[in-house]
Amino acid sequence: SRRPRTVRTCVSNFYPLRSLVPARDGGDIVYLHFHRCHFYDETGWWLRPRYETELKRLVFESLRRDCPYWRDVLRLLGVECLEFGGDTAGGFSRGVPAVGTAGPIEVGATDLYEARVDGSWAPCRVLSEQGGTAQVVLYEAGTFWSEGLGRSDGHTVGTEDIRPRQWEVCRGEELRVPDGDTLRICAGGGLRVMSRGSERGEAAGKVVVGRRALLKVDIGADVEHEGTIAIQCGVVQRPGAGEHAYFVELESSSTVLVELRDGRFGVEPEEQ
């Protein structure tokens, strides 16, 4: 019997980007950042690449409209905006933001600082600070205070041995923000998420922010995101399948340096 023809649609252009880049006199240099998009619901059902583009658009627009920390997601990705393009999203920036200096120590804050004890840095919670010294509680690297892992109290350190926390997510690793917690990267703090490796099976580092977790990236934070961020958005109606809560994964794929002149990107028409 004759095999039925498969109908599929795919949107893969980024014409809105050109209108969103503010015009300046003469030429201008901008960075175009592209991210692979993956979509799946809370049951683990993945939307196939190149299919169900309109549903993906609804999910993406729901995320952009309803996510309470969308501006922080853009800072994490290093872009001023992010536009839907089917299985890819695109945004632009004008360069690498400057890294700020740390502010005064926030006594009692969690997941913001590290302390140096016996030559090694470990996450800490500052209990008190006076006269250049501080009382801290250490806990396990790569974890959040709420998880209660590896706590060790009774440490006194100089304030010069306390710094904003430096997060690192290596290839194949996953940093999952617990429900009710906030992953905050403050000024002077850092987050490095590694890209996928050249070898097959070397997955990129991933940051997962659930529906009841938050993300906050302060101005002046040092972020080097080349991996994946997974964000749960609101409930979206899936045709014929009812309502589902969806995750959107954004994986950094490429960055292109282009010249913007007279409102047009300085690349060949077939590359636009």
Short mmCIF file of C-alpha atoms in Angstrom, two decimals, residues 53-193:
data_model
loop_
_atom_site.label_atom_id
_atom_site.label_comp_id
_atom_site.label_asym_id
_atom_site.label_seq_id
_atom_site.Cartn_x
_atom_site.Cartn_y
_atom_site.Cartn_z
CA THR A 53 6.25 23.70 15.80
CA GLU A 54 3.12 25.61 16.79
CA LEU A 55 2.90 23.75 20.11
CA LYS A 56 6.56 24.56 20.72
CA ARG A 57 5.81 28.19 19.98
CA LEU A 58 3.00 28.18 22.56
CA VAL A 59 5.32 26.64 25.16
CA PHE A 60 8.13 29.10 24.40
CA GLU A 61 5.80 32.12 24.53
CA SER A 62 4.31 30.83 27.80
CA LEU A 63 7.82 30.64 29.25
CA ARG A 64 8.78 34.11 28.06
CA ARG A 65 5.50 35.62 29.28
CA ASP A 66 5.04 33.90 32.64
CA CYS A 67 8.53 33.04 33.90
CA PRO A 68 9.16 35.33 36.92
CA TYR A 69 12.93 35.32 36.32
CA TRP A 70 13.02 35.64 32.52
CA ARG A 71 15.41 38.62 32.66
CA ASP A 72 17.77 36.49 34.74
CA VAL A 73 17.59 33.71 32.14
CA LEU A 74 18.66 36.24 29.50
CA ARG A 75 21.60 37.35 31.68
CA LEU A 76 22.59 33.70 32.13
CA LEU A 77 22.53 33.18 28.36
CA GLY A 78 24.35 36.47 27.77
CA VAL A 79 21.70 37.99 25.47
CA GLU A 80 19.46 41.04 25.49
CA CYS A 81 16.51 39.14 24.02
CA LEU A 82 15.63 35.62 22.86
CA GLU A 83 13.45 34.86 19.84
CA PHE A 84 11.75 31.59 18.92
CA GLY A 85 12.91 29.82 15.76
CA GLY A 86 11.44 26.32 15.92
CA ASP A 87 14.11 23.97 17.23
CA THR A 88 16.47 26.88 17.83
CA ALA A 89 16.25 30.20 19.67
CA GLY A 90 18.34 33.24 18.80
CA GLY A 91 19.38 36.39 20.63
CA PHE A 92 21.98 39.13 20.43
CA SER A 93 24.47 40.93 22.65
CA ARG A 94 27.06 43.67 22.21
CA GLY A 95 29.87 41.95 24.08
CA VAL A 96 30.76 40.36 27.39
CA PRO A 97 29.29 42.19 30.43
CA ALA A 98 31.77 43.56 32.95
CA VAL A 99 32.29 41.57 36.13
CA GLY A 100 31.44 43.55 39.28
CA THR A 101 32.93 43.48 42.75
CA ALA A 102 31.34 41.81 45.74
CA GLY A 103 29.27 43.93 48.08
CA PRO A 104 29.14 43.75 51.90
CA ILE A 105 28.77 40.25 53.39
CA GLU A 106 25.12 39.30 53.92
CA VAL A 107 25.08 37.57 57.31
CA GLY A 108 22.76 34.57 57.37
CA ALA A 109 22.43 34.32 53.58
CA THR A 110 22.62 30.81 52.10
CA ASP A 111 24.34 29.61 48.94
CA LEU A 112 26.03 32.96 48.34
CA TYR A 113 29.54 32.51 49.75
CA GLU A 114 32.57 30.27 50.02
CA ALA A 115 35.16 30.24 52.79
CA ARG A 116 38.80 29.19 52.60
CA VAL A 117 39.73 26.76 55.35
CA ASP A 118 43.06 24.88 55.36
CA GLY A 119 43.77 26.15 51.86
CA SER A 120 40.55 24.87 50.26
CA TRP A 121 37.35 26.70 49.33
CA ALA A 122 34.00 25.31 50.44
CA PRO A 123 30.41 26.68 50.43
CA CYS A 124 29.54 28.42 53.68
CA ARG A 125 26.86 30.24 55.59
CA VAL A 126 28.09 33.27 57.51
CA LEU A 127 26.65 33.28 61.04
CA SER A 128 28.31 36.49 62.23
CA GLU A 129 30.92 39.00 61.08
CA GLN A 130 32.77 41.55 63.16
CA GLY A 131 36.20 43.15 63.25
CA GLY A 132 37.52 41.42 60.14
CA THR A 133 36.62 37.87 61.24
CA ALA A 134 33.54 35.73 60.68
CA GLN A 135 31.94 32.61 62.10
CA VAL A 136 30.90 30.25 59.31
CA VAL A 137 29.32 26.85 58.76
CA LEU A 138 30.76 24.86 55.86
CA TYR A 139 28.84 22.37 53.75
CA GLU A 140 29.38 20.05 50.80
CA ALA A 141 30.59 21.47 47.49
CA GLY A 142 28.04 21.55 44.68
CA THR A 143 25.05 21.39 47.03
CA PHE A 144 22.51 23.81 48.46
CA TRP A 145 22.19 24.65 52.15
CA SER A 146 18.65 23.24 52.27
CA GLU A 147 19.96 19.77 51.36
CA GLY A 148 21.85 19.62 54.67
CA LEU A 149 24.86 17.70 53.34
CA GLY A 150 28.30 17.73 54.98
CA ARG A 151 27.70 20.58 57.41
CA SER A 152 30.65 21.45 59.60
CA ASP A 153 30.35 24.35 62.07
CA GLY A 154 32.72 26.02 64.48
CA HIS A 155 34.98 27.67 61.90
CA THR A 156 36.44 31.16 62.31
CA VAL A 157 37.95 32.80 59.24
CA GLY A 158 39.09 36.25 58.20
CA THR A 159 36.75 38.18 55.95
CA GLU A 160 39.47 38.14 53.29
CA ASP A 161 38.93 34.36 53.18
CA ILE A 162 35.28 34.74 52.21
CA ARG A 163 34.29 35.26 48.58
CA PRO A 164 31.10 35.07 46.48
CA ARG A 165 30.30 31.51 45.51
CA GLN A 166 31.81 30.09 42.31
CA TRP A 167 29.61 27.41 40.73
CA GLU A 168 30.90 24.99 38.10
CA VAL A 169 28.88 22.41 36.17
CA CYS A 170 31.15 20.05 34.24
CA ARG A 171 30.28 17.92 31.22
CA GLY A 172 27.73 15.24 32.08
CA GLU A 173 26.86 16.90 35.40
CA GLU A 174 23.53 18.38 36.43
CA LEU A 175 22.96 21.20 38.89
CA ARG A 176 19.33 20.92 40.03
CA VAL A 177 17.93 23.81 42.07
CA PRO A 178 15.79 22.31 44.89
CA ASP A 179 12.15 23.34 45.16
CA GLY A 180 11.82 26.49 47.21
CA ASP A 181 15.46 27.48 46.67
CA THR A 182 17.04 30.21 44.55
CA LEU A 183 20.21 29.83 42.52
CA ARG A 184 21.61 33.34 42.90
CA ILE A 185 24.81 34.44 41.20
CA CYS A 186 25.73 37.72 42.89
CA ALA A 187 28.16 40.41 41.75
CA GLY A 188 31.64 38.95 41.92
CA GLY A 189 30.22 35.42 42.01
CA GLY A 190 30.54 33.03 39.11
CA LEU A 191 28.80 30.25 37.21
CA ARG A 192 30.56 28.14 34.59
CA VAL A 193 28.52 25.58 32.65
#
